[in-house]
Structures are given as structure tokens and as C-alpha cells.
PDB file of C-alpha atoms in Angstrom:
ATOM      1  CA  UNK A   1       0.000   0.000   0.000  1.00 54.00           C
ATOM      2  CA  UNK A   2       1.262   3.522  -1.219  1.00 67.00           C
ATOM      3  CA  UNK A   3      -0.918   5.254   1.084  1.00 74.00           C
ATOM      4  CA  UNK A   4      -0.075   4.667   4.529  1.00 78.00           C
ATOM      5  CA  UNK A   5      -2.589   3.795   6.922  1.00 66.00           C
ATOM      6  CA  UNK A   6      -0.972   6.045   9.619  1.00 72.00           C
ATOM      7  CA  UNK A   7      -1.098   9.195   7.559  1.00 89.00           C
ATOM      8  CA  UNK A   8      -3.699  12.476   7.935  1.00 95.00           C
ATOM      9  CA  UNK A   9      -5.921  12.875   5.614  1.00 97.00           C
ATOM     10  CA  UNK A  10      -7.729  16.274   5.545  1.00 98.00           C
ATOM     11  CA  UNK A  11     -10.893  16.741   3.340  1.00 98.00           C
ATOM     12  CA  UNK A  12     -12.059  20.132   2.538  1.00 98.00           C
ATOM     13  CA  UNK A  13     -15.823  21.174   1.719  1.00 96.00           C
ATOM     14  CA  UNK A  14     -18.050  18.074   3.352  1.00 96.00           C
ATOM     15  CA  UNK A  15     -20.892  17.855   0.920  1.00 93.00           C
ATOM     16  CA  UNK A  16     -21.561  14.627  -0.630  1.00 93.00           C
ATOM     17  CA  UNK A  17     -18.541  13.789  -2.567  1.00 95.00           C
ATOM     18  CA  UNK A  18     -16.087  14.757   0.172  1.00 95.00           C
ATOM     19  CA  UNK A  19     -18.456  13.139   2.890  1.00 96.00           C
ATOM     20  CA  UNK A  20     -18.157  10.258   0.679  1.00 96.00           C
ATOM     21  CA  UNK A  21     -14.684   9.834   0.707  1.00 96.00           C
ATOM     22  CA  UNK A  22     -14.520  10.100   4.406  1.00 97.00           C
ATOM     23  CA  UNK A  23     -17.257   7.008   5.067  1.00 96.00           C
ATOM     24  CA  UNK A  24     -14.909   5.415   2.306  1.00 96.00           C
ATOM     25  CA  UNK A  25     -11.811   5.700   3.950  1.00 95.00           C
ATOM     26  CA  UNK A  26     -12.390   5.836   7.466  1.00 94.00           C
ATOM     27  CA  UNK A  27     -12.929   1.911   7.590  1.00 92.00           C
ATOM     28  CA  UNK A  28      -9.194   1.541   6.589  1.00 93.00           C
ATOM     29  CA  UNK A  29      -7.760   3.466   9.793  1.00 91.00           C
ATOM     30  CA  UNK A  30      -6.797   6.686   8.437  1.00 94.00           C
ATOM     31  CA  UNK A  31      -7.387   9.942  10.487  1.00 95.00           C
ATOM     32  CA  UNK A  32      -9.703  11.912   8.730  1.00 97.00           C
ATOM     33  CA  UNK A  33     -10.113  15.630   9.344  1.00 97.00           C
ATOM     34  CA  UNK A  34     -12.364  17.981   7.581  1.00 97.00           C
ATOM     35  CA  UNK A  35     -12.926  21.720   7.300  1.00 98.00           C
ATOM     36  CA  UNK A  36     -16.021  23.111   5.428  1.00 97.00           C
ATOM     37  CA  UNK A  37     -18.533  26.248   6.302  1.00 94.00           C
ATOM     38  CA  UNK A  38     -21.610  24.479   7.741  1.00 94.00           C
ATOM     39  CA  UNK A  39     -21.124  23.796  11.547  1.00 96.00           C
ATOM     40  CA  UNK A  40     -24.190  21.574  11.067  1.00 96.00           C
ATOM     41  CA  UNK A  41     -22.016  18.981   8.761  1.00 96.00           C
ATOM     42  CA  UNK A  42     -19.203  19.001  10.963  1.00 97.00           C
ATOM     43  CA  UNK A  43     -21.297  17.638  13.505  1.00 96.00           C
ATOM     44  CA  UNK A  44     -23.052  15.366  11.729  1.00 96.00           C
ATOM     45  CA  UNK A  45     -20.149  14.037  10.366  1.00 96.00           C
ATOM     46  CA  UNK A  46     -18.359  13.606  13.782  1.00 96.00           C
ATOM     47  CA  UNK A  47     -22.174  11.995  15.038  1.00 96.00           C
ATOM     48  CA  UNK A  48     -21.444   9.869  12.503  1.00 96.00           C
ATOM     49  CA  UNK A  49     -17.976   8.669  12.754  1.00 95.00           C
ATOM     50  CA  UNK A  50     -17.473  10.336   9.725  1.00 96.00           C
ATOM     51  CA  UNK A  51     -14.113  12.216  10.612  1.00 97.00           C
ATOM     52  CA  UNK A  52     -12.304  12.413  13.550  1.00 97.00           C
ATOM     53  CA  UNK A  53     -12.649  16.105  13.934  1.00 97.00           C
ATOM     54  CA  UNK A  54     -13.476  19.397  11.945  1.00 97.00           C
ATOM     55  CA  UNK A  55     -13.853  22.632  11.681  1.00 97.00           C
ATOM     56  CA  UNK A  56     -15.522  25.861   9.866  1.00 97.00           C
ATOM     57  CA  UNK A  57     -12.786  27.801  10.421  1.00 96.00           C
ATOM     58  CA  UNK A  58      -9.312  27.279   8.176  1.00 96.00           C
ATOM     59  CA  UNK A  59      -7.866  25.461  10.970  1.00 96.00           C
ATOM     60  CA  UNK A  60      -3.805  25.910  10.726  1.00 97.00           C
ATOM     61  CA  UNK A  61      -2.699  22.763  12.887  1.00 97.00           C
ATOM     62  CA  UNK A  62      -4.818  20.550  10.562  1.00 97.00           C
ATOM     63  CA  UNK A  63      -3.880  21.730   7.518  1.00 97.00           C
ATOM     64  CA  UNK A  64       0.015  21.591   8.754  1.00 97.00           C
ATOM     65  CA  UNK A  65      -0.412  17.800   9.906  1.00 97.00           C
ATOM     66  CA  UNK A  66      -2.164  16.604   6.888  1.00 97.00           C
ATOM     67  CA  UNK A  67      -0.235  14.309   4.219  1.00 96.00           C
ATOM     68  CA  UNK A  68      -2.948  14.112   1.575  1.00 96.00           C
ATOM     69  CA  UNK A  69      -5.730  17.023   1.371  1.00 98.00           C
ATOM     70  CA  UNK A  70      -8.464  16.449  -0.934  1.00 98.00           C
ATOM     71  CA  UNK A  71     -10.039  19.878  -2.318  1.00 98.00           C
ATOM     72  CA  UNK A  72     -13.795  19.191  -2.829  1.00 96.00           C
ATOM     73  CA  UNK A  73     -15.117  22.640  -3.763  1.00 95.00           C
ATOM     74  CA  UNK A  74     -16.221  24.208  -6.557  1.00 93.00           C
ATOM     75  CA  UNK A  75     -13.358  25.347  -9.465  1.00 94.00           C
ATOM     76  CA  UNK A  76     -12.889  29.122  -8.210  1.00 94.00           C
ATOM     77  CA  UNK A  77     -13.119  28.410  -4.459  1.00 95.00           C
ATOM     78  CA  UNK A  78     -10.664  25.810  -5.054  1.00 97.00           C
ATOM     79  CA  UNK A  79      -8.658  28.447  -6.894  1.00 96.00           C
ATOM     80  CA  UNK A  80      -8.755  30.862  -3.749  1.00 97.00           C
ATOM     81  CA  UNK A  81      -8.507  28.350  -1.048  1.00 97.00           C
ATOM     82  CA  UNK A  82      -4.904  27.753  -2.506  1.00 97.00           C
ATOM     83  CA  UNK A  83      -3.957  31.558  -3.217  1.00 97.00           C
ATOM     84  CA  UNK A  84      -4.989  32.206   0.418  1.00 97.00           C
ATOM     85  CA  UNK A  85      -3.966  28.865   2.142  1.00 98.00           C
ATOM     86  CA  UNK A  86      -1.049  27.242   0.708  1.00 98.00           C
ATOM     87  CA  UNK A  87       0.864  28.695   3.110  1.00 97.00           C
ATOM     88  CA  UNK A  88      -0.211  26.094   6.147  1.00 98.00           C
ATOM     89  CA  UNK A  89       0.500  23.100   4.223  1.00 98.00           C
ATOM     90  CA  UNK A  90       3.249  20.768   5.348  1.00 96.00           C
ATOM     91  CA  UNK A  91       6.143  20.424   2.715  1.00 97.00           C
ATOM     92  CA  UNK A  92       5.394  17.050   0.843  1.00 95.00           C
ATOM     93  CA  UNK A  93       2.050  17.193   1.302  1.00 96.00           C
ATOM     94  CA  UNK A  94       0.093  15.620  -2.211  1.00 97.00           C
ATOM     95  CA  UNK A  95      -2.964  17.266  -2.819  1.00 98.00           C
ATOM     96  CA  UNK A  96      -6.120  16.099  -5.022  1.00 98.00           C
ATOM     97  CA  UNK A  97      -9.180  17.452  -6.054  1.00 98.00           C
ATOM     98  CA  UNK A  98     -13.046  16.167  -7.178  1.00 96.00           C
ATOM     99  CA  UNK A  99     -13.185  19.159  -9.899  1.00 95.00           C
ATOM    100  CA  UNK A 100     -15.599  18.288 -12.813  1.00 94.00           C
ATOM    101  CA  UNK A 101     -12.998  20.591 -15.079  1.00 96.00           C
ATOM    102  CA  UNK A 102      -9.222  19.909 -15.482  1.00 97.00           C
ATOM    103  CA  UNK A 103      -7.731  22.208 -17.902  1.00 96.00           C
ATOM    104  CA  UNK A 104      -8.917  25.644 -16.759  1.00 94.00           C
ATOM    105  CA  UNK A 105      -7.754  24.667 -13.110  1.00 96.00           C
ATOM    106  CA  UNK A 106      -4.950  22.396 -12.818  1.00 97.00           C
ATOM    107  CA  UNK A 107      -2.500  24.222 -14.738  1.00 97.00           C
ATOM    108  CA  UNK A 108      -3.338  27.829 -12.719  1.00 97.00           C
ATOM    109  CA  UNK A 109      -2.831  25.570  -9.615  1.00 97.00           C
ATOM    110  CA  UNK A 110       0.019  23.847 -10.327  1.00 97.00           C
ATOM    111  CA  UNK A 111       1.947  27.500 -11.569  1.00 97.00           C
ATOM    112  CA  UNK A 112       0.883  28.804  -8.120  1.00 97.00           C
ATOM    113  CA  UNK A 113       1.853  25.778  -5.967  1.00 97.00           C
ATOM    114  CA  UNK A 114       4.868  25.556  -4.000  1.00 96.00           C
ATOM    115  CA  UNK A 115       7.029  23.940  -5.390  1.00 96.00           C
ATOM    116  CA  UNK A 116       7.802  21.255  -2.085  1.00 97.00           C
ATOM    117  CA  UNK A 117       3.454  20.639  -2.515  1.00 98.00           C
ATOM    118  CA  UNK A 118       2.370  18.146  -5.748  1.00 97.00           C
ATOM    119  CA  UNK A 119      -1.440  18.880  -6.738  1.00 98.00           C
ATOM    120  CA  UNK A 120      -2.352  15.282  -8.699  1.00 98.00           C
ATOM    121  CA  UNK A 121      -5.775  16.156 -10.253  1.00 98.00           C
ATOM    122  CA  UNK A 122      -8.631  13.582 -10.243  1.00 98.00           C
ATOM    123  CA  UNK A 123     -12.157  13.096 -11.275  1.00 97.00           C
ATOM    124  CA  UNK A 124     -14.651  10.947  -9.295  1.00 96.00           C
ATOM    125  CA  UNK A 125     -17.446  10.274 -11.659  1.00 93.00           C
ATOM    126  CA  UNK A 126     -19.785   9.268  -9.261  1.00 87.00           C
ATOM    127  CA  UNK A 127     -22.754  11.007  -7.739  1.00 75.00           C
ATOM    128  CA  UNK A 128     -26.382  11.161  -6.624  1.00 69.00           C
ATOM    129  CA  UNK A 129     -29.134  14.208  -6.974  1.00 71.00           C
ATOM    130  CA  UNK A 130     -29.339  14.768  -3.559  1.00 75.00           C
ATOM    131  CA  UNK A 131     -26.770  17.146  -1.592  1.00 81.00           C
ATOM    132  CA  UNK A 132     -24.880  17.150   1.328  1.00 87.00           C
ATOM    133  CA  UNK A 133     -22.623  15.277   3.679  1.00 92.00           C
ATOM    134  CA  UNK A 134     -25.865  13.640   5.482  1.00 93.00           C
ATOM    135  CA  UNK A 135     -26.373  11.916   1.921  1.00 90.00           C
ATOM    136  CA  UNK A 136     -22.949  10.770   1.862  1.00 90.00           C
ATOM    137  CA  UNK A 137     -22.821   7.157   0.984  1.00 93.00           C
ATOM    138  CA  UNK A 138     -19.505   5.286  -0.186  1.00 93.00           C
ATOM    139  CA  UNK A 139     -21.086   2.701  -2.163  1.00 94.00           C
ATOM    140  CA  UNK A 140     -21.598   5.219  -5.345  1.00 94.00           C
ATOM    141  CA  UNK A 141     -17.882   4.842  -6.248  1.00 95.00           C
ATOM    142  CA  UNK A 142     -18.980   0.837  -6.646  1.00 92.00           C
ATOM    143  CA  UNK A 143     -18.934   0.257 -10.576  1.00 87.00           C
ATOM    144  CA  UNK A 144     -18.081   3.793 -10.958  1.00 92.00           C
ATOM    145  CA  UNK A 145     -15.257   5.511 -13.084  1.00 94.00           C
ATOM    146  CA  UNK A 146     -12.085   7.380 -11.673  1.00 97.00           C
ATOM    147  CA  UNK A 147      -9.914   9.456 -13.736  1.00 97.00           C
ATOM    148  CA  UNK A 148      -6.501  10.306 -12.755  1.00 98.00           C
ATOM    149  CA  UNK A 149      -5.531  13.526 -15.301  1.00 98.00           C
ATOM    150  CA  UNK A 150      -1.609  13.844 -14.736  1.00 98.00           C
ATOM    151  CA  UNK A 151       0.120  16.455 -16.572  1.00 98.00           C
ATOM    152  CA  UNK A 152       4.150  17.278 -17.150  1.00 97.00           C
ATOM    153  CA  UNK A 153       4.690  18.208 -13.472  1.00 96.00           C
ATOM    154  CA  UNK A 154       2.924  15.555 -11.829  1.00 98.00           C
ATOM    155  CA  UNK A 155       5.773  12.769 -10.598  1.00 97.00           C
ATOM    156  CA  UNK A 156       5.203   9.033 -10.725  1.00 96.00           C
ATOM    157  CA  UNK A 157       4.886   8.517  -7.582  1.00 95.00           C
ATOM    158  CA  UNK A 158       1.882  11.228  -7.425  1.00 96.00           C
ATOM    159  CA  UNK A 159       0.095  10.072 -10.065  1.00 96.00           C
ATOM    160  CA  UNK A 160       0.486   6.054  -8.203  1.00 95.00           C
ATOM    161  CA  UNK A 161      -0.166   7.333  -5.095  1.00 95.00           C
ATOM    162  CA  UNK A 162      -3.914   9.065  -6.943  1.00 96.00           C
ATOM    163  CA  UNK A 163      -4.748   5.666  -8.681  1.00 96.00           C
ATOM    164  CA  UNK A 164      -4.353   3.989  -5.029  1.00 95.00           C
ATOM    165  CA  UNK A 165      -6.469   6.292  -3.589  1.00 96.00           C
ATOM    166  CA  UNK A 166      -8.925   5.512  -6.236  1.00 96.00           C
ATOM    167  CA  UNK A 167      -8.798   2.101  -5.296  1.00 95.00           C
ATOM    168  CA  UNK A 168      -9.208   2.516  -1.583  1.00 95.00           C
ATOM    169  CA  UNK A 169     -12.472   3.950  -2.364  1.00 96.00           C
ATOM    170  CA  UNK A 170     -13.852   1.327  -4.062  1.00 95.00           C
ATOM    171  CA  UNK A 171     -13.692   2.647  -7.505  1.00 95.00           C
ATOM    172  CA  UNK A 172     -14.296  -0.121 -10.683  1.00 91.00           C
ATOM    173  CA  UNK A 173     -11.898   1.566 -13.389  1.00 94.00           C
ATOM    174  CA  UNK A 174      -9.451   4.002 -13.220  1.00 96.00           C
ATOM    175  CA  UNK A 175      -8.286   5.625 -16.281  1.00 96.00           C
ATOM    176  CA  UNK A 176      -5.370   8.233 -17.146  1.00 97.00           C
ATOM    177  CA  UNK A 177      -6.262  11.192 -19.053  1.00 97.00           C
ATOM    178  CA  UNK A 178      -4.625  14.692 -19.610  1.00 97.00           C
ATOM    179  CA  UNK A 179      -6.978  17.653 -18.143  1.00 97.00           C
ATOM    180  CA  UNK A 180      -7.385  18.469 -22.581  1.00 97.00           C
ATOM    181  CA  UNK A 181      -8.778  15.042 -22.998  1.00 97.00           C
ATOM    182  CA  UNK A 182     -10.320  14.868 -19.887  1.00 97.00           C
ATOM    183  CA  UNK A 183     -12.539  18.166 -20.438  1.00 97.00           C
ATOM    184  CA  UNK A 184     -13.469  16.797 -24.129  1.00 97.00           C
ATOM    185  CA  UNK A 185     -14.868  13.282 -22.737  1.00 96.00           C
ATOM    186  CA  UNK A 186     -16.720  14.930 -19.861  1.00 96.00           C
ATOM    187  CA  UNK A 187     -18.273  17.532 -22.041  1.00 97.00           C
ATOM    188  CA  UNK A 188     -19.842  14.438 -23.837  1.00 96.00           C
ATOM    189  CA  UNK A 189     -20.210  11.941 -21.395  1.00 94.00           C
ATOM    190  CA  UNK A 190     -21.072  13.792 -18.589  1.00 94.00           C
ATOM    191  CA  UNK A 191     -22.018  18.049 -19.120  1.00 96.00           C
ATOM    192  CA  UNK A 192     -23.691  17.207 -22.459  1.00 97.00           C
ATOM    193  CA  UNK A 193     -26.161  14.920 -20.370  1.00 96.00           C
ATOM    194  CA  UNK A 194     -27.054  17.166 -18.317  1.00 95.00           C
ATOM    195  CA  UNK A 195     -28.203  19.820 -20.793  1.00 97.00           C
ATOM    196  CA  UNK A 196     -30.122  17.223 -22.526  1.00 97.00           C
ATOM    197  CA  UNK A 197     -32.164  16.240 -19.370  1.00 96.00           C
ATOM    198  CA  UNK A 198     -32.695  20.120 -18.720  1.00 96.00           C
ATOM    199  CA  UNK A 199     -33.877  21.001 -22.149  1.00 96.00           C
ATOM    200  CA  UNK A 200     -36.084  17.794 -21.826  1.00 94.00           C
ATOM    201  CA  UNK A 201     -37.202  18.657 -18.642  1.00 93.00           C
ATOM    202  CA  UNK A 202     -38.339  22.259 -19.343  1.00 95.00           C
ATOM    203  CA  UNK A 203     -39.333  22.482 -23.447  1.00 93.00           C
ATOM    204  CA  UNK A 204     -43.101  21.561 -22.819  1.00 90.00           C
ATOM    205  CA  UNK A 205     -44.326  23.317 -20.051  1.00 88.00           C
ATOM    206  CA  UNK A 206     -47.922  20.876 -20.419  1.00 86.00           C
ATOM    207  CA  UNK A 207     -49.131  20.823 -16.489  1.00 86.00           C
ATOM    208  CA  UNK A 208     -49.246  17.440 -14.202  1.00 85.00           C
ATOM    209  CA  UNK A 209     -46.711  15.274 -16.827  1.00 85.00           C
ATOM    210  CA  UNK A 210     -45.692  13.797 -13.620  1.00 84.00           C
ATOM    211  CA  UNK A 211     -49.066  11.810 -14.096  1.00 85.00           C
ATOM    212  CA  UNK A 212     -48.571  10.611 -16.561  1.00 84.00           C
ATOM    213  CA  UNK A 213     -44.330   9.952 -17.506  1.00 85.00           C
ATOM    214  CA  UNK A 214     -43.033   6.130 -17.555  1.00 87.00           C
ATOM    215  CA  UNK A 215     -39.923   5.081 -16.594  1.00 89.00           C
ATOM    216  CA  UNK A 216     -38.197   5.898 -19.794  1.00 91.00           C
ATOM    217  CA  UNK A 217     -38.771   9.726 -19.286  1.00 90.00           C
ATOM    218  CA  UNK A 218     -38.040   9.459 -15.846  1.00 90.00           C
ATOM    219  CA  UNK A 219     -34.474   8.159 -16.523  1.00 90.00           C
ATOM    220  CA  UNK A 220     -33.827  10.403 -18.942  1.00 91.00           C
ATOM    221  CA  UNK A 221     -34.540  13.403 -16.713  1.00 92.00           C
ATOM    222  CA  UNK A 222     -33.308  11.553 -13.582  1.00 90.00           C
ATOM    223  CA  UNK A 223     -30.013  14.349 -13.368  1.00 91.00           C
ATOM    224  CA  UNK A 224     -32.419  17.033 -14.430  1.00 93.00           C
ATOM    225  CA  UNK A 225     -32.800  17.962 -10.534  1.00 91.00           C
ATOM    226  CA  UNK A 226     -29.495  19.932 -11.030  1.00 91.00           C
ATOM    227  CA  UNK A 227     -27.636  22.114  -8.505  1.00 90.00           C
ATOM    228  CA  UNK A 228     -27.535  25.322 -10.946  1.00 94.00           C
ATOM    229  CA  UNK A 229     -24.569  27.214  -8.955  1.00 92.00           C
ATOM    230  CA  UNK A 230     -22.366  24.312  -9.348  1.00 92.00           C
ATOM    231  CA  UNK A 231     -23.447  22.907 -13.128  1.00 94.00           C
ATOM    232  CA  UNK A 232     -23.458  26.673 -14.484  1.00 96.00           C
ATOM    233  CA  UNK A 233     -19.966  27.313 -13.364  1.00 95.00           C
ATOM    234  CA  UNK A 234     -18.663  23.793 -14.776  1.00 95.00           C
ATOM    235  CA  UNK A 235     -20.088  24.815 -17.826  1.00 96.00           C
ATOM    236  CA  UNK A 236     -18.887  27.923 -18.289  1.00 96.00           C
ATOM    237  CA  UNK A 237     -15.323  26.505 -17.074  1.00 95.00           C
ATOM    238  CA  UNK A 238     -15.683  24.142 -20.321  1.00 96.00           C
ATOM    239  CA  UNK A 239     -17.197  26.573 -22.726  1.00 97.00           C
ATOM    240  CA  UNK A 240     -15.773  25.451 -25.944  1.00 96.00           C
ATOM    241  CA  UNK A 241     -15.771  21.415 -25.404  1.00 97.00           C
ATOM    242  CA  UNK A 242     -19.253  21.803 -24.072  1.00 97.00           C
ATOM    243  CA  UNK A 243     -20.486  23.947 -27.138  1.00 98.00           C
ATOM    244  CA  UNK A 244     -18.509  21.449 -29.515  1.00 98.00           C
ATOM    245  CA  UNK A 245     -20.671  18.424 -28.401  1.00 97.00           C
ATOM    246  CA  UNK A 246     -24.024  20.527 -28.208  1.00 98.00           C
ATOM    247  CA  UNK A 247     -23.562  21.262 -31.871  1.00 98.00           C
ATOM    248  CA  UNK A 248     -22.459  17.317 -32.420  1.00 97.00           C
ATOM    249  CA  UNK A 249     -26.003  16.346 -30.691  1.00 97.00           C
ATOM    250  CA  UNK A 250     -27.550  19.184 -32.814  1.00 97.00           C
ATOM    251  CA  UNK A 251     -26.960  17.783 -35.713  1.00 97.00           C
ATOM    252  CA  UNK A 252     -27.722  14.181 -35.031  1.00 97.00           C
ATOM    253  CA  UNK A 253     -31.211  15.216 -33.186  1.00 97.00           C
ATOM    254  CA  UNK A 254     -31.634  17.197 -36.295  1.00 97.00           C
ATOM    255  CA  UNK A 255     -30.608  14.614 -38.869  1.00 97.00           C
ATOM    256  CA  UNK A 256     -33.306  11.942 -37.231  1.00 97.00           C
ATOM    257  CA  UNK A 257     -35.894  15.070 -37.623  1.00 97.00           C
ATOM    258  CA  UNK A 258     -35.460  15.052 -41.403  1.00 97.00           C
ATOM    259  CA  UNK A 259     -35.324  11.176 -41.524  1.00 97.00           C
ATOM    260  CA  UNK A 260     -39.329  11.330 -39.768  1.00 97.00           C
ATOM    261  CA  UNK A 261     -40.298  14.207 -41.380  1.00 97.00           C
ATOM    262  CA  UNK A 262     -38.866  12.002 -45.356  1.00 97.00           C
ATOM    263  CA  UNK A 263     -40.118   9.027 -43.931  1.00 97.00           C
ATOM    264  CA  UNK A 264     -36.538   7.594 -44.014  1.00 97.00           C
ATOM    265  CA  UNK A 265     -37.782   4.499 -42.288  1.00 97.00           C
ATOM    266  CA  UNK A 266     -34.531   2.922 -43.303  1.00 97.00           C
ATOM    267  CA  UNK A 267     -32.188   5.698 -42.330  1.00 96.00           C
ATOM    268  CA  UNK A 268     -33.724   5.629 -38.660  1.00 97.00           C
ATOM    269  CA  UNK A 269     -33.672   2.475 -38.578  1.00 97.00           C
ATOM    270  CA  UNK A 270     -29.877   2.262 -39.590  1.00 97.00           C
ATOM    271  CA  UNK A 271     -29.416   5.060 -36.847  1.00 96.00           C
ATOM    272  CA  UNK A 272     -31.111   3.094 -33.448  1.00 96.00           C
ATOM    273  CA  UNK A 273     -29.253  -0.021 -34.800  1.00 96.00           C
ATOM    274  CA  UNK A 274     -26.037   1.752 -34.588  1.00 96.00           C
ATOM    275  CA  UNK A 275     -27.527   2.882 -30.961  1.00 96.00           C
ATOM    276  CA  UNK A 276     -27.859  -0.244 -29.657  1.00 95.00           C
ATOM    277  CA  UNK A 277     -24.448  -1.641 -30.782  1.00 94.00           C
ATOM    278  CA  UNK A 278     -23.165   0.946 -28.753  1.00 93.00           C
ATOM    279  CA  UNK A 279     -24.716   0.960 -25.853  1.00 92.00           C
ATOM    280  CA  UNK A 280     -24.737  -2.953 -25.642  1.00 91.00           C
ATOM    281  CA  UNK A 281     -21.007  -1.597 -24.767  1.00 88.00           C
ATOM    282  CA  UNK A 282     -21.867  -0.441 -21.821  1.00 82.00           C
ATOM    283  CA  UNK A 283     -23.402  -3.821 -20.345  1.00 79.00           C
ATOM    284  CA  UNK A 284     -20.664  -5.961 -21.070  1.00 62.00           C
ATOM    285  CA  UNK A 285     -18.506  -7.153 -18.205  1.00 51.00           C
TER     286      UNK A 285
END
């Protein structure tokens, strides 16, 4: 094991992700600290044996005794955390992030870093649409994906060290991407998605649907319940990826129009064969 059970591990901003990681890793020994605004998650999370102890203030002995520090806030807090804070961490402290966008924040951190602290950027891709560290549940990293996005001034070591954590959490697959790659396959896979199920969710405003939706429609719009503060700033953070595969689904949505509207009964049904090839992908083990 890279990660050694007798280090400190400090997680700041307890919502569901980072109280997540702290059900997740607390089982394996680790002293887990936290600091975050909301007094009421710090005890909750303590009520909970959670963490071992927290605080809504920026807490200098905890910051100076932790070895790994996981940032889970949103992109420009994370930003100004480090401008304001960097100065209480402990030289060789590694620290990682939860950041649903790589390349407009890792490099900016990694110029303003010390250069005796690594920052090894990484991308849970789990979640739930509830909020919160009182919704924090370790079992959505099972079957999940975890990214790892390295760049030039990331060592070995770091980047080892970030793929272990992974593991320890319970993670399925870890992949390796840089933050460039990373922000293209997340504006698909992941920002894209999310657009779809709000444009679904609000383009017919016909009163009491809920009465009368099956479960297709409700799966489709299940991520539609969307936190706007955070989503809005991820997308605007990944502007041009994000616009790139809008216009990609544009044209497809729009290309199936004309097949209906021709009666192209063989064109659509050349285009939900090619559908189901794919996402027969996603079921294999």
C-alpha cells in the first residue's frame, strides 16, 4: 500500500462527494479531518464517525499535519482556497481534487503551488441528486469511473499514489487522461447529459406530466434535478468542449428530424441499430 494507513488525511468542503470519501476511507484506519462552512455537517459528520474532527474555520494545525488534502469545492473556491492557504501546508504534502474541469484549473494551480506541494488532479465520476454530507454514501464509487488527469509536473509517484487512492475507495476503473482530454470526454459523457435532461425537462411546459411519464422519461430526466450554482460554473469553465458536443447532438437530433419528417424508415432504422451496438457496450462485463 502507497498510502499509509498512519497518515492524515484532511478533506475540505463536506458535501456529498467529500463526505463520501470520508465514510470510504475511514474503515481503513486513516485519520480523517475535515474543514467546510456548515457547523451543522461538521457535527453530523463527527455523530457519525465520519471524521475524527473538523472545523468551519481554516484550521492551521490541521492543515500543517495533513499528508494528503483532498479539495472538494467548486473550481474558483478551489482556486482561492490555494492563493490564500497554501501557506499552512506541510512540505510534501500531495494534494487532489473532485473538480468536474481539469484544464482551466490544474494548470493555474500547479503554476501557483509551491514547489515542495504536488497537486495530482482527479475526477470521481460518481454522484447522486441529492446534496450534502448527510447523503454521503460510499457505495456510489462501486462500478463507478475514476480518472486520474496527470500532466508534465505531476511525478510518478503522485500520479500512483492518486490511482491507489482511487482504489481505496472502491472505484471499478481508473483511467489516465490529460486535463485536454479529460474536459473533451466529460463535455460528452457527462455536461452534455445534463443539458439534454434540462432542455427535456423544461421544453413543454404541459401541467401534471408527472401523471402521466413512464420510466423511460423518468431516466432520462433523472439528473435534471441539477444544482444550478455548481453545473453553471462547470459549464462555463468548459465553454468550448461543451459547445462542440451541443452542436455534435444538434446535428444528429436534427438529422433523425429530417429522416421522420422524409419518412426515411430505413435511415432511422440504420441510426437506433447503430444505438444499440453501442450501448450494448456499456453492459458488457
Amino acid at each position: 500500500m502507497i498510502i499509509d494507513v498512519r497518515k492524515n488525511i484532511l478533506i475540505v468542503g463536506l458535501g456529498l462527494l467529500g463526505g463520501s470519501y470520508c465514510q470510504a476511507l475511514k474503515k481503513y484506519g486513516f485519520h480523517i479531518a475535515a474543514i467546510t462552512r456548515s457547523q451543522s455537517s461538521i457535527d453530523y459528520a463527527l455523530e457519525n464517525n465520519l471524521i475524527d474532527e473538523g472545523s468551519i474555520e481554516i484550521d492551521e494545525r490541521m492543515i500543517g499535519e495533513a499528508d494528503l488534502v483532498v479539495f472538494a469545492l467548486y473550481p474558483h473556491i478551489f482556486v482561492e482556497w490555494i492563493e490564500k492557504n497554501q501557506k499552512y501546508l506541510k512540505s510534501g504534502c500531495l494534494i487532489t481534487d473532485v473538480t468536474g474541469v481539469k484544464s482551466s484549473i490544474v494548470y493555474k494551480i500547479q503554476d501557483m503551488l509551491r514547489d515542495d506541494v504536488e497537486f495530482i488532479a482527479a475526477h470521481p465520476m460518481a454522484g447522486r441528486e441529492v446534496y450534502g454530507v448527510q447523503n454521503a454514501k460510499a457505495s456510489i464509487f462501486k462500478e463507478a469511473n475514476y480518472i486520474v488527469v496527470p500532466t508534465e509536473k505531476n511525478t510518478q509517484d503522485a500520479i500512483d499514489t492518486c490511482k491507489e487512492l482511487g482504489l481505496l475507495l472502491g472505484f471499478e476503473r481508473i483511467s489516465e487522461l490529460s486535463p485536454e482530454k479529460h474536459d473533451e470526454m466529460i463535455a460528452f459523457v457527462s455536461q452534455l447529459t445534463h443539458c439534454i435532461a434540462v432542455a427535456l425537462m423544461t421544453c413543454n411546459d404541459e401541467e401534471n406530466i408527472e401523471r402521466f411519464t413512464g420510466d423511460s422519461f423518468r431516466d432520462l430526466t433523472r439528473i435534471a434535478r441539477i444544482n444550478d450554482l455548481m453545473w453553471s460554473e462547470l459549464f462555463v469553465e468548459n465553454k468550448e468542449q461543451l459547445l462542440k458536443q451541443m452542436d455534435l447532438f444538434m446535428d444528429k437530433f436534427i438529422e433523425m428530424r429530417d429522416q421522420l419528417r422524409n419518412d426515411d424508415i430505413d435511415g432511422l432504422r440504420q441510426t437506433m441499430r447503430y444505438s444499440s451496438e453501442r450501448r450494448a457496450l456499456f453492459d458488457k462485463k
